Amino acid sequence: GAVVSQHPSWVICKSGTSVKIECRSLDFQATTMFWYRQFPKQSLMLMATSNEGSKATYEQGVEKDKFLINHASLTLSTLTVTSAHPEDSSFYICSILPLASGTIYNEQFFGPGTRLTVL
Amino acid sequence: RKEVEQDPGPFNVPEGATVAFNCTYSNSASQSFFWYRQDCRKEPKLLMSVYSSGNEDGRFTAQLNRASQYISLLIRDSKLSDSATYLCVVNKAAGNKLTFGGGTRVLVKP
């Protein structure tokens, strides 16, 4: 069964609105979750690392004030795309790193993704 | 230069044939390596981890060459269901951050 869920699976919104995407870990607790985006015909690009109980760390070139991340519990991280514009249209995918993953060899589990279209 | 580079393909493969492709990575400090499979408009799914000694999982064989900084994936007896994009993924030591290659598209045809 699914290990990670995302909601919504797809969303269409008008330019200027904000969109919240939820990532839930169903089977594990996760102090660390990751947010990626994937533009058409491109690969996944890491946007930020979401840390439970602390601020997210963003990759270079990703605006922290535009992509707000909240990781309030060990099973939920949210990504809010603020004042969305058409260029933010993309496939947003989260992944979790299960708690007690002691080494770098442990598998990340990916959510099914959220397809955002900004008109 | 991209951190992880792949031939985008597509590799058009007759059903039952063998296909192999490589991925190169630029960071010599990279610690772990994976092949993921991604179907159209879906999330990536782990196909296999890649170990220094090479490893095999059914029809899939992965190899790692640290000296030349590349990993490879070989698919034997290709099935129609093997059609997908194969993503080479590298994990640098710090922070468990994964770096994805652009993917190699494989199309298996009857």
Short mmCIF file of C-alpha atoms in Angstrom, two decimals:
data_model
loop_
_atom_site.label_atom_id
_atom_site.label_comp_id
_atom_site.label_asym_id
_atom_site.label_seq_id
_atom_site.Cartn_x
_atom_site.Cartn_y
_atom_site.Cartn_z
CA GLY A 1 0.00 0.00 0.00
CA ALA A 2 0.90 3.67 -0.23
CA VAL A 3 3.53 4.90 2.16
CA VAL A 4 3.17 8.59 1.36
CA SER A 5 0.08 10.48 0.27
CA GLN A 6 -0.25 13.91 -1.26
CA HIS A 7 -3.29 16.12 -1.45
CA PRO A 8 -4.56 17.36 -3.76
CA SER A 9 -3.42 15.17 -6.63
CA TRP A 10 -4.07 17.99 -9.03
CA VAL A 11 -5.14 21.60 -8.77
CA ILE A 12 -5.95 24.37 -11.19
CA CYS A 13 -5.90 27.91 -9.86
CA LYS A 14 -5.91 31.48 -11.03
CA SER A 15 -2.77 33.54 -11.11
CA GLY A 16 -2.18 35.34 -7.83
CA THR A 17 -3.82 32.81 -5.58
CA SER A 18 -2.05 30.60 -3.05
CA VAL A 19 -2.13 26.84 -3.13
CA LYS A 20 -1.38 24.47 -0.26
CA ILE A 21 -0.12 20.96 -0.91
CA GLU A 22 -0.05 18.36 1.85
CA CYS A 23 2.38 15.49 2.15
CA ARG A 24 1.50 12.78 4.67
CA SER A 25 3.60 9.88 5.78
CA LEU A 26 1.21 6.99 6.32
CA ASP A 27 3.44 4.24 7.68
CA PHE A 28 6.43 5.99 9.19
CA GLN A 29 7.33 8.95 11.29
CA ALA A 30 9.61 11.29 9.42
CA THR A 31 11.65 14.11 10.83
CA THR A 32 12.85 14.87 7.33
CA MET A 33 10.77 15.29 4.22
CA PHE A 34 11.84 16.65 0.86
CA TRP A 35 9.98 18.71 -1.70
CA TYR A 36 10.78 18.40 -5.40
CA ARG A 37 9.32 19.82 -8.55
CA GLN A 38 9.44 18.48 -12.05
CA PHE A 39 8.78 20.54 -15.16
CA PRO A 40 7.68 18.76 -18.36
CA LYS A 41 10.39 16.63 -19.94
CA GLN A 42 12.80 17.51 -17.12
CA SER A 43 13.96 15.61 -14.10
CA LEU A 44 13.11 16.15 -10.48
CA MET A 45 14.76 19.12 -8.84
CA LEU A 46 15.06 19.34 -5.08
CA MET A 47 13.42 22.49 -3.79
CA ALA A 48 13.83 22.21 -0.05
CA THR A 49 14.35 19.96 2.91
CA SER A 50 11.55 20.07 5.44
CA ASN A 51 12.62 19.50 9.02
CA GLU A 52 10.08 18.68 11.72
CA GLY A 53 9.91 21.42 14.29
CA SER A 54 12.36 23.74 12.58
CA LYS A 55 12.75 25.87 9.50
CA ALA A 56 13.06 24.30 6.12
CA THR A 57 16.31 24.58 4.23
CA TYR A 58 15.96 25.72 0.65
CA GLU A 59 18.08 24.92 -2.37
CA GLN A 60 19.80 27.70 -4.20
CA GLY A 61 17.43 29.64 -6.41
CA VAL A 62 14.27 28.62 -4.57
CA GLU A 63 12.47 31.54 -2.94
CA LYS A 64 11.61 30.70 0.63
CA ASP A 65 8.98 33.43 0.83
CA LYS A 66 7.22 32.09 -2.22
CA PHE A 67 7.32 28.43 -1.28
CA LEU A 68 6.35 28.21 2.36
CA ILE A 69 7.03 24.92 4.07
CA ASN A 70 5.58 23.82 7.38
CA HIS A 71 6.51 20.52 9.00
CA ALA A 72 4.46 20.66 12.15
CA SER A 73 4.32 16.95 12.92
CA LEU A 74 6.23 13.79 12.23
CA THR A 75 3.73 12.75 9.60
CA LEU A 76 2.76 15.95 7.82
CA SER A 77 4.57 18.57 5.79
CA THR A 78 2.84 21.25 3.76
CA LEU A 79 4.08 23.32 0.84
CA THR A 80 2.25 26.54 0.09
CA VAL A 81 2.86 28.19 -3.25
CA THR A 82 2.07 31.82 -2.58
CA SER A 83 0.86 34.19 -5.27
CA ALA A 84 1.13 31.49 -7.88
CA HIS A 85 1.97 32.41 -11.46
CA PRO A 86 1.82 30.35 -14.65
CA GLU A 87 5.56 29.65 -14.45
CA ASP A 88 4.91 27.84 -11.16
CA SER A 89 2.88 25.24 -13.02
CA SER A 90 4.69 21.99 -12.37
CA PHE A 91 4.54 18.54 -10.81
CA TYR A 92 5.32 18.83 -7.11
CA ILE A 93 6.49 15.67 -5.37
CA CYS A 94 7.38 15.08 -1.74
CA SER A 95 9.45 12.30 -0.26
CA ILE A 96 10.03 11.10 3.25
CA LEU A 97 13.07 9.77 4.99
CA PRO A 98 11.73 7.40 7.64
CA LEU A 99 12.76 8.06 11.21
CA ALA A 100 15.66 6.01 12.49
CA SER A 101 17.18 5.87 9.05
CA GLY A 102 20.69 5.86 10.34
CA THR A 103 22.62 5.74 7.13
CA ILE A 104 22.59 7.43 3.79
CA TYR A 105 21.66 4.18 2.13
CA ASN A 106 18.10 4.17 3.34
CA GLU A 107 15.38 4.55 0.79
CA GLN A 108 13.30 7.68 0.44
CA PHE A 109 9.63 7.07 -0.23
CA PHE A 110 7.95 9.37 -2.71
CA GLY A 111 4.42 10.69 -2.72
CA PRO A 112 2.28 10.38 -5.85
CA GLY A 113 2.77 14.03 -6.70
CA THR A 114 0.55 17.06 -7.15
CA ARG A 115 0.07 18.57 -10.57
CA LEU A 116 -0.36 22.32 -10.32
CA THR A 117 -1.66 24.37 -13.22
CA VAL A 118 -1.79 28.12 -12.80
CA LEU A 119 -3.94 29.93 -15.34
CA ARG B 1 28.30 20.45 -16.26
CA LYS B 2 25.29 18.71 -14.69
CA GLU B 3 25.94 16.75 -11.54
CA VAL B 4 24.26 13.66 -12.96
CA GLU B 5 24.05 13.14 -16.70
CA GLN B 6 22.13 10.63 -18.71
CA ASP B 7 21.44 9.97 -22.36
CA PRO B 8 17.80 11.02 -22.71
CA GLY B 9 17.10 8.43 -25.40
CA PRO B 10 14.64 7.16 -26.36
CA PHE B 11 16.07 3.70 -26.60
CA ASN B 12 13.75 1.73 -28.85
CA VAL B 13 14.08 -1.89 -27.82
CA PRO B 14 12.48 -4.95 -29.41
CA GLU B 15 10.63 -7.09 -26.91
CA GLY B 16 12.96 -9.76 -25.55
CA ALA B 17 16.13 -7.85 -26.36
CA THR B 18 18.76 -6.50 -23.99
CA VAL B 19 19.31 -2.80 -23.43
CA ALA B 20 21.97 -1.04 -21.40
CA PHE B 21 22.69 2.56 -20.63
CA ASN B 22 24.96 4.59 -18.41
CA CYS B 23 24.88 7.57 -16.16
CA THR B 24 27.83 9.74 -15.19
CA TYR B 25 28.19 11.76 -12.02
CA SER B 26 30.54 14.62 -11.32
CA ASN B 27 30.95 14.57 -7.55
CA SER B 28 33.59 12.05 -6.59
CA ALA B 29 32.41 12.25 -2.98
CA SER B 30 29.02 10.78 -3.86
CA GLN B 31 28.20 7.98 -1.49
CA SER B 32 25.26 6.03 -2.78
CA PHE B 33 23.61 5.41 -6.08
CA PHE B 34 20.22 4.29 -7.24
CA TRP B 35 18.16 3.59 -10.31
CA TYR B 36 14.57 4.77 -10.14
CA ARG B 37 11.84 4.15 -12.66
CA GLN B 38 9.30 6.81 -13.52
CA ASP B 39 6.20 6.21 -15.58
CA CYS B 40 4.51 9.08 -17.36
CA ARG B 41 2.92 11.56 -14.92
CA LYS B 42 3.72 9.37 -11.93
CA GLU B 43 6.15 9.55 -9.04
CA PRO B 44 9.55 7.83 -9.27
CA LYS B 45 9.81 4.36 -7.79
CA LEU B 46 13.01 2.76 -6.60
CA LEU B 47 14.17 0.07 -9.01
CA MET B 48 17.40 -0.86 -7.28
CA SER B 49 20.30 0.46 -5.30
CA VAL B 50 23.71 0.20 -6.91
CA TYR B 51 26.57 -1.32 -4.95
CA SER B 52 30.28 -1.24 -5.64
CA SER B 53 30.38 -4.93 -6.35
CA GLY B 54 27.52 -4.68 -8.81
CA ASN B 55 24.17 -6.22 -8.19
CA GLU B 56 21.44 -8.06 -9.99
CA ASP B 57 17.72 -8.18 -9.42
CA GLY B 58 15.99 -10.54 -11.81
CA ARG B 59 16.40 -9.17 -15.32
CA PHE B 60 18.07 -5.98 -14.09
CA THR B 61 21.80 -5.60 -13.46
CA ALA B 62 23.43 -2.48 -12.08
CA GLN B 63 27.13 -1.69 -12.02
CA LEU B 64 29.13 1.08 -10.39
CA ASN B 65 32.50 2.29 -11.63
CA ARG B 66 33.87 4.74 -9.10
CA ALA B 67 37.12 5.31 -10.96
CA SER B 68 35.31 6.55 -14.05
CA GLN B 69 32.35 7.88 -12.09
CA TYR B 70 29.56 6.15 -13.86
CA ILE B 71 26.84 3.67 -13.13
CA SER B 72 25.06 1.45 -15.57
CA LEU B 73 21.79 -0.40 -15.88
CA LEU B 74 21.23 -3.44 -18.05
CA ILE B 75 17.81 -4.89 -18.74
CA ARG B 76 17.63 -8.40 -20.15
CA ASP B 77 14.69 -10.02 -21.91
CA SER B 78 12.88 -6.69 -22.14
CA LYS B 79 9.15 -6.68 -21.51
CA LEU B 80 6.62 -4.21 -22.82
CA SER B 81 6.07 -3.17 -19.21
CA ASP B 82 9.69 -2.07 -18.97
CA SER B 83 8.82 0.99 -21.06
CA ALA B 84 9.48 3.93 -18.76
CA THR B 85 11.99 6.63 -17.94
CA TYR B 86 14.89 5.39 -15.87
CA LEU B 87 16.34 7.94 -13.48
CA CYS B 88 19.89 7.78 -12.22
CA VAL B 89 20.01 9.11 -8.67
CA VAL B 90 23.02 10.00 -6.58
CA ASN B 91 23.15 10.70 -2.87
CA LYS B 92 25.87 12.98 -1.62
CA ALA B 93 27.11 12.30 1.85
CA ALA B 94 25.51 15.20 3.65
CA GLY B 95 21.82 15.58 4.33
CA ASN B 96 20.52 12.62 2.34
CA LYS B 97 19.83 14.90 -0.59
CA LEU B 98 19.17 13.07 -3.82
CA THR B 99 20.33 14.44 -7.15
CA PHE B 100 18.42 13.13 -10.13
CA GLY B 101 19.66 12.72 -13.65
CA GLY B 102 17.49 13.81 -16.50
CA GLY B 103 16.34 10.28 -17.18
CA THR B 104 16.73 7.78 -20.00
CA ARG B 105 13.56 6.90 -21.83
CA VAL B 106 13.16 3.28 -22.85
CA LEU B 107 10.44 2.13 -25.25
CA VAL B 108 9.99 -1.61 -25.60
CA LYS B 109 8.10 -2.55 -28.73
CA PRO B 110 6.50 -5.82 -29.81
#
